Amino acid sequence: MNRDPRAAGLAADIAEALQIGARALRDGKPAQAEALFKQACQRAPTHPEPLRYLALVELHTRRAPRAIATLERALALAPEDALLHADLGTARAACGEFESALTSWRRACALDPDQPLPWFNLGRNLQQLGDTQGAIDALERAVLLAPELLPARVLLGDALAHAGRFDAAARSYREALRLQPASGDAWRGLSNIKTTPLGDADLLTLRAQLARSGTAPSDRVAMGHALGKAEEDRGALAAALAAFTAANALQERLTPWRPDAFEAFAAQSLQASAALPAPVDPSLGREVIFIVGLPRSGSTLIEQILASHPEVEAGSELTDLGIVIQRESVRRQQPYPQWVPRASAADWQRLGQEYLTRTVRWRSQRPRMTDKQPDNWKHAGILRAMLPGATVIETRRDPRETAWSCFKQQFYSQPHFANTMEHIALYLQRCEQAMDSYRSRDPAHIHLHRLEDLLAAPEPRIRALLEDCGLTFDPACLSPHAGARSVRTASAAQVRQPLRAATAQALAYGALLDPLWSLLKLPLSAL
């Protein structure tokens, strides 16, 4: 049996135990694997490889802090081991220590620059942190070292698209599809370049791949959405609706969304945030502009406009507010929003400062920042205590266009409300009702902006938007398409087009979407 070079210096039976443990971990037997790895560590306490395997099982069983400690013990024995640094980066990222994770991956790349996976991990996480050019550089290196590495091809396409390099992105996605014609992630990326329609050859390929058995359900969902987009682009609207409906139905079966839990949460949030203590520092959070509402309602365009201002850095869809609230729930051992009425002004001050600390990197170049996480509307009610100086911009679009755009967009995060028309209508209505209440409680900081109004009269509406955010007018905000920033959403291509009057894509479907209009309590197309 050929021995792993990394096991050099280990007794043969210890090296064999590591391989048996690795197979046990792959077979879903982590307890057996851990016992073997711990025994190997005891028998070879000065060798780093048993410790590395033990850290892997700790990561697999979601004990990332222990994995970090184990890998640091291994690195004390072999400080120049690139694989240990790469694994430490993964463990640190699992703990949310992203800057430290980047340091580990960069160290791994420097120690062994011919290994593709550290470059891949570095690129993936640089992209998540908003360093799109750095991500492109790292992912291009990964692809050069491992041309058949499918995830690197797809993520490189994503990064190129976010940077506005759509032709290069399409080439990367198509190279991924050459490797795997049923790659749902590649089809999703390609169809998300919404300004470039898929061609007839793409239609034939999608239909053929969807007709095959054995394709992973997640790939079928993504290909179904891509097929719907291709049918819509060629005017076959009934076929487009059928494709979107089938894809969403499959996703809903895989990850059902719970409307009852959502309704209960929305009602509890409204009630719990009705009375809050006066803030310790009313200006806390003045640096932050939250952009909230439904996805596909114009929020990316609003952010692009604000990011054209010399004082504003675009943070895109940040998860920090939700993380801060979730950590407080864990600390209190009580789910949000149940603990909200018991939080003191000092508690809210502490939580606000925690959010500002977590997001400080988005204010390193400019004094103000945007946080465009649409779901933050669920927390808008507590911001007047937690970040009382922050501005909240709610974006709304014609509900027909918002609802239809959500239905035909595949969302990364699941379960999601957008998989059925009934759930979209419910979510839209509850979101607007809640935001109307929150705005009545804090009208000085929560402002409503409608996409159609902005597109019909750009300059006066952009001036009003800047005024609501406490920003002076800057002419660059009138040409948001000229901005060079990374746009890390499905609207990356659309917001790089000049402002133009709104187009009514949903209405083109006519009576085909009457069921959706009925759910939205809007007139049917036939009336």
Short mmCIF file of C-alpha atoms in Angstrom, two decimals:
data_model
loop_
_atom_site.label_atom_id
_atom_site.label_comp_id
_atom_site.label_asym_id
_atom_site.label_seq_id
_atom_site.Cartn_x
_atom_site.Cartn_y
_atom_site.Cartn_z
CA MET A 1 0.00 0.00 0.00
CA ASN A 2 1.33 3.45 -0.99
CA ARG A 3 1.73 5.59 2.08
CA ASP A 4 0.68 9.24 2.18
CA PRO A 5 3.87 11.37 2.20
CA ARG A 6 2.35 13.38 5.01
CA ALA A 7 2.46 10.26 7.17
CA ALA A 8 6.24 10.05 6.89
CA GLY A 9 7.69 9.38 10.33
CA LEU A 10 4.57 7.64 11.62
CA ALA A 11 4.51 3.96 12.49
CA ALA A 12 2.72 1.94 9.81
CA ASP A 13 -0.17 0.96 12.08
CA ILE A 14 -0.74 4.61 13.13
CA ALA A 15 -0.79 5.74 9.50
CA GLU A 16 -3.26 2.95 8.71
CA ALA A 17 -5.46 4.04 11.65
CA LEU A 18 -5.61 7.55 10.20
CA GLN A 19 -6.81 6.16 6.87
CA ILE A 20 -9.41 3.99 8.57
CA GLY A 21 -10.60 7.02 10.53
CA ALA A 22 -10.78 9.10 7.35
CA ARG A 23 -12.98 6.45 5.72
CA ALA A 24 -15.19 6.33 8.82
CA LEU A 25 -15.63 10.12 8.65
CA ARG A 26 -16.57 9.90 4.96
CA ASP A 27 -19.05 7.13 5.81
CA GLY A 28 -20.83 9.26 8.41
CA LYS A 29 -19.22 7.75 11.51
CA PRO A 30 -17.54 10.74 13.17
CA ALA A 31 -17.40 9.19 16.67
CA GLN A 32 -15.44 6.21 15.36
CA ALA A 33 -13.14 8.50 13.41
CA GLU A 34 -12.51 10.75 16.40
CA ALA A 35 -11.61 7.82 18.64
CA LEU A 36 -9.03 6.64 16.10
CA PHE A 37 -7.58 10.10 15.65
CA LYS A 38 -7.29 10.74 19.39
CA GLN A 39 -5.52 7.43 19.86
CA ALA A 40 -3.12 8.35 17.05
CA CYS A 41 -2.43 11.72 18.73
CA GLN A 42 -1.60 9.98 21.99
CA ARG A 43 0.74 7.51 20.30
CA ALA A 44 2.48 10.14 18.14
CA PRO A 45 2.33 13.36 20.18
CA THR A 46 5.10 15.09 18.22
CA HIS A 47 3.68 14.47 14.74
CA PRO A 48 1.27 17.09 13.25
CA GLU A 49 -0.74 14.78 10.98
CA PRO A 50 -2.89 13.03 13.65
CA LEU A 51 -3.72 16.48 15.04
CA ARG A 52 -4.77 17.66 11.58
CA TYR A 53 -7.12 14.71 11.21
CA LEU A 54 -8.55 15.35 14.67
CA ALA A 55 -9.19 18.99 13.71
CA LEU A 56 -11.03 17.83 10.57
CA VAL A 57 -13.45 15.73 12.59
CA GLU A 58 -13.93 18.64 15.01
CA LEU A 59 -14.80 20.86 12.06
CA HIS A 60 -17.12 18.20 10.66
CA THR A 61 -19.01 18.06 13.97
CA ARG A 62 -19.25 21.87 14.20
CA ARG A 63 -16.68 22.42 16.93
CA ALA A 64 -14.68 25.00 15.06
CA PRO A 65 -13.12 26.67 18.15
CA ARG A 66 -11.69 23.29 19.21
CA ALA A 67 -10.46 22.72 15.67
CA ILE A 68 -8.60 26.04 15.80
CA ALA A 69 -6.88 25.04 19.04
CA THR A 70 -5.96 21.62 17.62
CA LEU A 71 -4.54 23.10 14.43
CA GLU A 72 -2.53 25.63 16.41
CA ARG A 73 -0.98 22.71 18.33
CA ALA A 74 -0.13 21.09 15.01
CA LEU A 75 1.40 24.30 13.66
CA ALA A 76 3.59 24.57 16.74
CA LEU A 77 5.12 21.28 15.53
CA ALA A 78 5.23 22.22 11.81
CA PRO A 79 4.97 26.01 11.40
CA GLU A 80 5.74 25.93 7.66
CA ASP A 81 3.07 23.34 6.76
CA ALA A 82 0.85 24.93 4.07
CA LEU A 83 -2.01 22.45 4.49
CA LEU A 84 -2.23 23.16 8.22
CA HIS A 85 -2.48 26.88 7.50
CA ALA A 86 -5.17 26.23 4.89
CA ASP A 87 -7.20 24.11 7.31
CA LEU A 88 -6.75 26.75 10.02
CA GLY A 89 -8.23 29.30 7.60
CA THR A 90 -11.29 27.09 7.16
CA ALA A 91 -11.70 26.70 10.93
CA ARG A 92 -11.33 30.43 11.53
CA ALA A 93 -13.89 31.21 8.83
CA ALA A 94 -16.31 28.77 10.49
CA CYS A 95 -15.98 30.86 13.66
CA GLY A 96 -16.62 34.10 11.78
CA GLU A 97 -12.97 35.19 12.12
CA PHE A 98 -12.74 36.18 8.46
CA GLU A 99 -9.73 38.48 8.60
CA SER A 100 -7.72 35.84 10.46
CA ALA A 101 -8.93 33.23 7.97
CA LEU A 102 -7.62 35.35 5.09
CA THR A 103 -4.25 35.59 6.84
CA SER A 104 -4.11 31.78 7.11
CA TRP A 105 -5.04 31.20 3.47
CA ARG A 106 -2.57 33.81 2.29
CA ARG A 107 0.13 32.08 4.32
CA ALA A 108 -0.81 28.72 2.78
CA CYS A 109 -0.62 30.22 -0.72
CA ALA A 110 2.80 31.70 0.02
CA LEU A 111 4.17 28.43 1.44
CA ASP A 112 2.87 26.25 -1.40
CA PRO A 113 1.73 28.45 -4.30
CA ASP A 114 1.09 25.46 -6.57
CA GLN A 115 -1.83 24.14 -4.52
CA PRO A 116 -5.19 25.32 -5.98
CA LEU A 117 -7.50 24.89 -2.96
CA PRO A 118 -5.95 27.61 -0.77
CA TRP A 119 -6.25 30.02 -3.70
CA PHE A 120 -9.87 28.94 -4.16
CA ASN A 121 -10.70 29.47 -0.48
CA LEU A 122 -8.91 32.81 -0.48
CA GLY A 123 -10.82 33.97 -3.56
CA ARG A 124 -14.18 32.78 -2.32
CA ASN A 125 -13.86 34.65 0.96
CA LEU A 126 -12.35 37.79 -0.53
CA GLN A 127 -15.43 37.96 -2.74
CA GLN A 128 -17.74 37.57 0.26
CA LEU A 129 -15.89 40.42 1.99
CA GLY A 130 -16.25 42.70 -1.02
CA ASP A 131 -12.68 42.55 -2.39
CA THR A 132 -13.79 41.56 -5.87
CA GLN A 133 -10.50 42.24 -7.66
CA GLY A 134 -8.57 40.30 -5.05
CA ALA A 135 -11.06 37.46 -5.47
CA ILE A 136 -10.62 37.50 -9.25
CA ASP A 137 -6.84 37.32 -8.91
CA ALA A 138 -6.99 34.37 -6.48
CA LEU A 139 -9.63 32.46 -8.42
CA GLU A 140 -7.78 32.94 -11.71
CA ARG A 141 -4.75 31.39 -10.02
CA ALA A 142 -6.87 28.47 -8.77
CA VAL A 143 -8.26 27.87 -12.27
CA LEU A 144 -4.79 28.06 -13.79
CA LEU A 145 -3.53 25.42 -11.35
CA ALA A 146 -6.63 23.21 -11.61
CA PRO A 147 -8.49 23.83 -14.90
CA GLU A 148 -11.03 21.12 -14.04
CA LEU A 149 -11.95 22.63 -10.65
CA LEU A 150 -15.61 23.37 -11.36
CA PRO A 151 -16.44 25.49 -8.25
CA ALA A 152 -13.51 27.79 -9.01
CA ARG A 153 -14.77 28.31 -12.57
CA VAL A 154 -18.24 29.23 -11.30
CA LEU A 155 -17.02 31.54 -8.54
CA LEU A 156 -14.65 33.25 -10.97
CA GLY A 157 -17.67 33.91 -13.19
CA ASP A 158 -19.52 35.36 -10.20
CA ALA A 159 -16.63 37.66 -9.29
CA LEU A 160 -16.21 38.85 -12.87
CA ALA A 161 -19.95 39.56 -13.11
CA HIS A 162 -19.88 41.50 -9.85
CA ALA A 163 -17.02 43.57 -11.27
CA GLY A 164 -19.07 44.34 -14.38
CA ARG A 165 -16.91 42.19 -16.68
CA PHE A 166 -19.88 40.33 -18.12
CA ASP A 167 -18.28 38.91 -21.27
CA ALA A 168 -15.46 37.40 -19.24
CA ALA A 169 -17.98 36.13 -16.69
CA ALA A 170 -20.00 34.42 -19.42
CA ARG A 171 -16.85 32.73 -20.73
CA SER A 172 -16.06 31.42 -17.26
CA TYR A 173 -19.59 30.09 -16.78
CA ARG A 174 -19.53 28.44 -20.20
CA GLU A 175 -16.20 26.81 -19.43
CA ALA A 176 -17.81 25.42 -16.27
CA LEU A 177 -20.69 24.10 -18.39
CA ARG A 178 -18.19 22.47 -20.71
CA LEU A 179 -16.92 20.57 -17.68
CA GLN A 180 -20.42 19.83 -16.36
CA PRO A 181 -23.41 20.67 -18.60
CA ALA A 182 -25.78 20.19 -15.65
CA SER A 183 -23.98 22.65 -13.35
CA GLY A 184 -26.88 24.56 -11.84
CA ASP A 185 -24.59 27.21 -10.36
CA ALA A 186 -23.10 27.95 -13.79
CA TRP A 187 -26.55 28.19 -15.42
CA ARG A 188 -27.74 30.45 -12.61
CA GLY A 189 -24.78 32.78 -13.09
CA LEU A 190 -25.19 32.85 -16.84
CA SER A 191 -28.92 33.61 -16.70
CA ASN A 192 -28.35 36.29 -14.04
CA ILE A 193 -26.50 38.34 -16.66
CA LYS A 194 -29.96 39.63 -17.43
CA THR A 195 -28.88 42.07 -20.13
CA THR A 196 -27.64 39.19 -22.34
CA PRO A 197 -30.29 36.63 -23.31
CA LEU A 198 -29.56 32.92 -23.51
CA GLY A 199 -29.54 31.56 -27.06
CA ASP A 200 -31.33 28.78 -28.90
CA ALA A 201 -28.46 26.38 -28.25
CA ASP A 202 -28.80 27.09 -24.53
CA LEU A 203 -32.50 26.27 -24.69
CA LEU A 204 -31.78 22.91 -26.32
CA THR A 205 -29.08 22.10 -23.77
CA LEU A 206 -31.27 23.04 -20.81
CA ARG A 207 -34.18 20.95 -22.06
CA ALA A 208 -31.91 17.98 -22.68
CA GLN A 209 -30.30 18.20 -19.24
CA LEU A 210 -33.65 18.56 -17.48
CA ALA A 211 -34.92 15.48 -19.34
CA ARG A 212 -32.08 13.36 -17.93
CA SER A 213 -32.60 11.31 -14.80
CA GLY A 214 -30.12 11.38 -11.95
CA THR A 215 -29.50 15.13 -12.01
CA ALA A 216 -29.17 16.61 -8.51
CA PRO A 217 -32.35 18.41 -7.39
CA SER A 218 -30.44 21.64 -6.68
CA ASP A 219 -29.11 21.64 -10.24
CA ARG A 220 -32.61 20.96 -11.59
CA VAL A 221 -33.96 23.99 -9.72
CA ALA A 222 -31.26 26.28 -11.11
CA MET A 223 -31.63 24.95 -14.64
CA GLY A 224 -35.41 25.35 -14.40
CA HIS A 225 -35.00 29.03 -13.57
CA ALA A 226 -32.51 29.45 -16.41
CA LEU A 227 -34.93 27.74 -18.80
CA GLY A 228 -37.72 30.08 -17.67
CA LYS A 229 -35.49 33.10 -18.33
CA ALA A 230 -34.59 31.79 -21.79
CA GLU A 231 -38.25 31.16 -22.67
CA GLU A 232 -39.23 34.62 -21.44
CA ASP A 233 -36.48 36.26 -23.49
CA ARG A 234 -37.86 34.71 -26.68
CA GLY A 235 -41.46 35.64 -25.84
CA ALA A 236 -42.72 32.12 -24.98
CA LEU A 237 -44.40 33.34 -21.81
CA ALA A 238 -46.59 30.30 -21.10
CA ALA A 239 -43.50 28.08 -21.35
CA ALA A 240 -41.57 30.50 -19.14
CA LEU A 241 -44.27 30.43 -16.46
CA ALA A 242 -44.34 26.62 -16.59
CA ALA A 243 -40.55 26.41 -16.15
CA PHE A 244 -40.45 28.87 -13.24
CA THR A 245 -43.40 27.13 -11.57
CA ALA A 246 -41.81 23.68 -11.84
CA ALA A 247 -38.47 24.92 -10.49
CA ASN A 248 -40.09 26.68 -7.54
CA ALA A 249 -42.32 23.71 -6.75
CA LEU A 250 -39.27 21.45 -6.55
CA GLN A 251 -37.45 23.95 -4.31
CA GLU A 252 -40.47 24.25 -2.03
CA ARG A 253 -40.58 20.46 -1.65
CA LEU A 254 -36.88 20.43 -0.79
CA THR A 255 -36.99 23.37 1.67
CA PRO A 256 -40.57 24.25 2.68
CA TRP A 257 -41.13 27.77 3.99
CA ARG A 258 -43.36 28.17 7.08
CA PRO A 259 -45.85 31.03 6.62
CA ASP A 260 -47.34 30.48 10.10
CA ALA A 261 -43.96 30.97 11.79
CA PHE A 262 -43.31 34.07 9.67
CA GLU A 263 -46.65 35.65 10.53
CA ALA A 264 -46.13 34.98 14.22
CA PHE A 265 -42.65 36.49 14.08
CA ALA A 266 -43.83 39.61 12.24
CA ALA A 267 -46.65 40.19 14.75
CA GLN A 268 -44.37 39.63 17.75
CA SER A 269 -41.75 42.01 16.35
CA LEU A 270 -44.31 44.77 15.95
CA GLN A 271 -45.62 44.33 19.46
CA ALA A 272 -42.24 43.90 21.16
CA SER A 273 -40.76 47.05 19.62
CA ALA A 274 -43.75 49.31 20.32
CA ALA A 275 -42.15 50.79 23.47
CA LEU A 276 -38.38 51.09 23.70
CA PRO A 277 -36.13 53.05 26.08
CA ALA A 278 -34.72 56.39 25.00
CA PRO A 279 -31.25 55.87 23.53
CA VAL A 280 -28.12 56.67 25.49
CA ASP A 281 -26.62 58.35 22.40
CA PRO A 282 -29.24 59.51 19.86
CA SER A 283 -26.55 59.91 17.18
CA LEU A 284 -25.24 56.36 17.43
CA GLY A 285 -25.21 54.77 13.98
CA ARG A 286 -25.38 57.99 12.00
CA GLU A 287 -22.78 56.47 9.67
CA VAL A 288 -25.16 53.74 8.51
CA ILE A 289 -27.83 53.78 5.81
CA PHE A 290 -29.99 50.65 5.86
CA ILE A 291 -31.81 49.80 2.62
CA VAL A 292 -34.67 47.39 3.31
CA GLY A 293 -37.78 45.91 1.77
CA LEU A 294 -38.52 43.07 -0.58
CA PRO A 295 -35.86 41.66 -2.90
CA ARG A 296 -36.20 42.79 -6.51
CA SER A 297 -37.77 46.09 -5.45
CA GLY A 298 -34.99 48.44 -6.59
CA SER A 299 -32.74 48.26 -3.55
CA THR A 300 -29.57 47.59 -5.58
CA LEU A 301 -30.24 50.67 -7.71
CA ILE A 302 -30.78 52.79 -4.59
CA GLU A 303 -27.49 51.52 -3.20
CA GLN A 304 -25.73 52.19 -6.50
CA ILE A 305 -27.01 55.78 -6.43
CA LEU A 306 -25.84 56.30 -2.85
CA ALA A 307 -22.48 54.62 -3.54
CA SER A 308 -21.91 57.20 -6.30
CA HIS A 309 -21.72 59.82 -3.54
CA PRO A 310 -18.16 60.55 -2.38
CA GLU A 311 -19.13 60.07 1.28
CA VAL A 312 -20.75 56.62 0.95
CA GLU A 313 -19.26 53.12 0.71
CA ALA A 314 -21.56 50.31 -0.42
CA GLY A 315 -21.61 47.35 1.95
CA SER A 316 -24.14 45.37 -0.09
CA GLU A 317 -26.12 42.59 1.63
CA LEU A 318 -24.46 42.36 5.04
CA THR A 319 -25.44 39.76 7.63
CA ASP A 320 -24.05 41.62 10.62
CA LEU A 321 -27.29 43.02 12.06
CA GLY A 322 -28.90 39.58 12.13
CA ILE A 323 -25.75 38.04 13.64
CA VAL A 324 -25.64 40.62 16.44
CA ILE A 325 -29.29 39.96 17.28
CA GLN A 326 -28.85 36.18 17.11
CA ARG A 327 -25.83 36.31 19.43
CA GLU A 328 -27.83 38.34 21.93
CA SER A 329 -30.58 35.73 21.75
CA VAL A 330 -28.04 33.01 22.51
CA ARG A 331 -26.61 35.04 25.37
CA ARG A 332 -30.06 35.55 26.86
CA GLN A 333 -31.16 31.99 26.03
CA GLN A 334 -34.37 33.40 24.60
CA PRO A 335 -35.40 33.83 20.95
CA TYR A 336 -35.78 37.24 19.36
CA PRO A 337 -38.01 39.22 19.70
CA GLN A 338 -39.14 37.81 23.04
CA TRP A 339 -36.28 39.47 24.93
CA VAL A 340 -36.76 42.91 23.33
CA PRO A 341 -39.07 44.38 26.06
CA ARG A 342 -36.48 43.52 28.72
CA ALA A 343 -33.50 45.13 26.98
CA SER A 344 -32.29 48.33 28.65
CA ALA A 345 -30.95 51.45 26.96
CA ALA A 346 -27.45 50.26 27.90
CA ASP A 347 -28.15 46.91 26.23
CA TRP A 348 -29.20 48.59 23.00
CA GLN A 349 -26.14 50.86 23.14
CA ARG A 350 -23.92 47.79 23.52
CA LEU A 351 -25.60 46.01 20.60
CA GLY A 352 -25.36 49.08 18.40
CA GLN A 353 -21.66 49.42 19.16
CA GLU A 354 -21.18 45.73 18.36
CA TYR A 355 -22.78 46.22 14.93
CA LEU A 356 -20.58 49.27 14.24
CA THR A 357 -17.46 47.34 15.26
CA ARG A 358 -18.36 44.44 12.99
CA THR A 359 -18.93 46.73 10.01
CA VAL A 360 -16.04 49.16 10.50
CA ARG A 361 -14.24 47.84 7.40
CA TRP A 362 -17.02 49.35 5.27
CA ARG A 363 -16.16 52.82 6.58
CA SER A 364 -12.40 52.65 6.12
CA GLN A 365 -12.40 54.69 2.89
CA ARG A 366 -15.54 56.81 3.27
CA PRO A 367 -17.38 58.03 6.40
CA ARG A 368 -20.83 56.59 5.57
CA MET A 369 -21.90 53.08 4.53
CA THR A 370 -24.92 51.24 3.21
CA ASP A 371 -26.25 47.92 4.47
CA LYS A 372 -28.55 46.54 1.79
CA GLN A 373 -29.76 43.36 3.44
CA PRO A 374 -33.47 43.31 2.45
CA ASP A 375 -34.44 41.14 5.43
CA ASN A 376 -33.35 43.87 7.83
CA TRP A 377 -36.88 45.27 7.56
CA LYS A 378 -37.75 42.66 10.20
CA HIS A 379 -35.47 44.52 12.65
CA ALA A 380 -36.35 48.07 11.63
CA GLY A 381 -38.51 48.48 14.73
CA ILE A 382 -35.60 48.19 17.17
CA LEU A 383 -33.19 50.47 15.33
CA ARG A 384 -34.49 53.61 17.02
CA ALA A 385 -33.04 52.16 20.26
CA MET A 386 -30.07 50.21 18.91
CA LEU A 387 -28.79 52.54 16.16
CA PRO A 388 -30.96 55.63 16.63
CA GLY A 389 -28.87 57.82 14.32
CA ALA A 390 -29.09 55.43 11.37
CA THR A 391 -31.18 56.14 8.28
CA VAL A 392 -33.56 53.48 6.96
CA ILE A 393 -34.60 53.63 3.30
CA GLU A 394 -37.47 51.33 2.38
CA THR A 395 -37.70 50.57 -1.33
CA ARG A 396 -40.99 49.66 -2.98
CA ARG A 397 -41.87 48.78 -6.55
CA ASP A 398 -45.18 48.03 -8.25
CA PRO A 399 -46.28 44.95 -6.27
CA ARG A 400 -47.00 43.05 -9.48
CA GLU A 401 -43.46 43.55 -10.73
CA THR A 402 -41.92 42.82 -7.33
CA ALA A 403 -43.92 39.64 -6.85
CA TRP A 404 -43.30 38.31 -10.34
CA SER A 405 -39.60 39.20 -10.21
CA CYS A 406 -39.26 37.32 -6.90
CA PHE A 407 -41.08 34.28 -8.31
CA LYS A 408 -38.70 33.96 -11.24
CA GLN A 409 -35.49 34.62 -9.27
CA GLN A 410 -33.66 31.73 -7.65
CA PHE A 411 -32.49 32.76 -4.19
CA TYR A 412 -29.39 31.32 -2.55
CA SER A 413 -30.82 31.33 0.96
CA GLN A 414 -33.47 28.67 1.58
CA PRO A 415 -36.17 28.18 2.84
CA HIS A 416 -37.47 31.26 1.03
CA PHE A 417 -40.89 32.86 0.64
CA ALA A 418 -40.48 33.24 -3.15
CA ASN A 419 -41.17 29.61 -4.05
CA THR A 420 -44.96 29.99 -4.19
CA MET A 421 -47.20 32.84 -5.30
CA GLU A 422 -49.26 32.53 -2.12
CA HIS A 423 -46.20 33.00 0.07
CA ILE A 424 -44.92 35.95 -1.98
CA ALA A 425 -48.23 37.76 -1.62
CA LEU A 426 -48.33 37.13 2.13
CA TYR A 427 -44.74 38.24 2.63
CA LEU A 428 -45.15 41.39 0.57
CA GLN A 429 -48.27 42.45 2.42
CA ARG A 430 -46.84 41.80 5.89
CA CYS A 431 -43.60 43.59 5.03
CA GLU A 432 -45.42 46.71 3.87
CA GLN A 433 -47.77 46.68 6.86
CA ALA A 434 -44.86 46.36 9.29
CA MET A 435 -42.81 49.08 7.61
CA ASP A 436 -45.80 51.45 7.62
CA SER A 437 -46.01 50.95 11.40
CA TYR A 438 -42.28 51.33 11.98
CA ARG A 439 -42.21 54.51 9.87
CA SER A 440 -45.07 56.01 11.89
CA ARG A 441 -43.02 55.41 15.05
CA ASP A 442 -39.80 56.93 13.68
CA PRO A 443 -40.64 59.18 10.71
CA ALA A 444 -37.43 61.17 11.04
CA HIS A 445 -35.26 58.17 10.22
CA ILE A 446 -37.39 55.72 8.17
CA HIS A 447 -38.21 56.88 4.64
CA LEU A 448 -40.14 55.30 1.76
CA HIS A 449 -38.88 55.53 -1.82
CA ARG A 450 -40.70 54.02 -4.81
CA LEU A 451 -38.77 52.72 -7.80
CA GLU A 452 -41.27 53.92 -10.42
CA ASP A 453 -41.23 57.45 -8.99
CA LEU A 454 -37.43 57.54 -9.12
CA LEU A 455 -37.28 56.30 -12.72
CA ALA A 456 -40.00 58.71 -13.85
CA ALA A 457 -38.25 61.78 -12.35
CA PRO A 458 -34.66 60.83 -11.47
CA GLU A 459 -33.17 64.15 -10.38
CA PRO A 460 -35.84 65.33 -7.92
CA ARG A 461 -36.21 61.85 -6.42
CA ILE A 462 -32.45 61.38 -6.10
CA ARG A 463 -32.18 64.79 -4.44
CA ALA A 464 -34.90 63.73 -1.99
CA LEU A 465 -33.12 60.45 -1.32
CA LEU A 466 -29.85 62.21 -0.55
CA GLU A 467 -31.64 64.69 1.70
CA ASP A 468 -33.30 61.84 3.63
CA CYS A 469 -29.83 60.38 4.19
CA GLY A 470 -28.36 63.68 5.34
CA LEU A 471 -26.17 63.95 2.24
CA THR A 472 -25.52 66.98 0.07
CA PHE A 473 -26.38 66.67 -3.61
CA ASP A 474 -23.63 65.34 -5.87
CA PRO A 475 -24.10 65.17 -9.67
CA ALA A 476 -22.41 61.75 -9.81
CA CYS A 477 -25.51 60.29 -8.18
CA LEU A 478 -27.47 61.05 -11.37
CA SER A 479 -25.31 58.55 -13.31
CA PRO A 480 -25.17 55.50 -11.04
CA HIS A 481 -24.45 53.22 -14.01
CA ALA A 482 -21.01 54.80 -14.29
CA GLY A 483 -19.95 53.55 -10.85
CA ALA A 484 -17.05 51.10 -10.86
CA ARG A 485 -17.83 49.35 -7.58
CA SER A 486 -18.46 45.64 -7.19
CA VAL A 487 -22.19 44.80 -7.23
CA ARG A 488 -22.71 41.46 -5.49
CA THR A 489 -26.39 40.83 -6.27
CA ALA A 490 -28.49 39.41 -9.09
CA SER A 491 -29.00 42.99 -10.34
CA ALA A 492 -25.30 43.49 -11.13
CA ALA A 493 -25.90 43.86 -14.87
CA GLN A 494 -29.11 45.88 -14.63
CA VAL A 495 -27.76 48.66 -12.41
CA ARG A 496 -24.93 49.24 -14.87
CA GLN A 497 -27.47 50.43 -17.44
CA PRO A 498 -28.45 54.13 -17.65
CA LEU A 499 -31.60 55.11 -15.77
CA ARG A 500 -34.72 54.63 -17.86
CA ALA A 501 -38.46 54.45 -17.31
CA ALA A 502 -39.73 51.33 -15.59
CA THR A 503 -40.73 48.39 -17.77
CA ALA A 504 -43.79 46.31 -16.90
CA GLN A 505 -42.54 42.78 -17.48
CA ALA A 506 -45.20 41.12 -15.35
CA LEU A 507 -48.10 42.74 -17.20
CA ALA A 508 -46.88 41.21 -20.45
CA TYR A 509 -48.05 37.84 -19.16
CA GLY A 510 -51.66 39.01 -19.16
CA ALA A 511 -54.20 36.53 -17.84
CA LEU A 512 -51.47 33.95 -17.18
CA LEU A 513 -50.70 35.76 -13.93
CA ASP A 514 -54.30 36.41 -12.85
CA PRO A 515 -53.84 33.98 -9.91
CA LEU A 516 -51.01 36.17 -8.61
CA TRP A 517 -53.00 39.39 -9.03
CA SER A 518 -55.84 37.81 -7.10
CA LEU A 519 -53.51 36.90 -4.23
CA LEU A 520 -52.14 40.45 -4.22
CA LYS A 521 -55.74 41.74 -4.12
CA LEU A 522 -55.20 43.62 -7.38
CA PRO A 523 -57.55 43.80 -10.38
CA LEU A 524 -57.35 40.82 -12.70
CA SER A 525 -55.89 41.47 -16.15
CA ALA A 526 -59.17 40.64 -17.81
CA LEU A 527 -61.17 43.25 -15.89
#
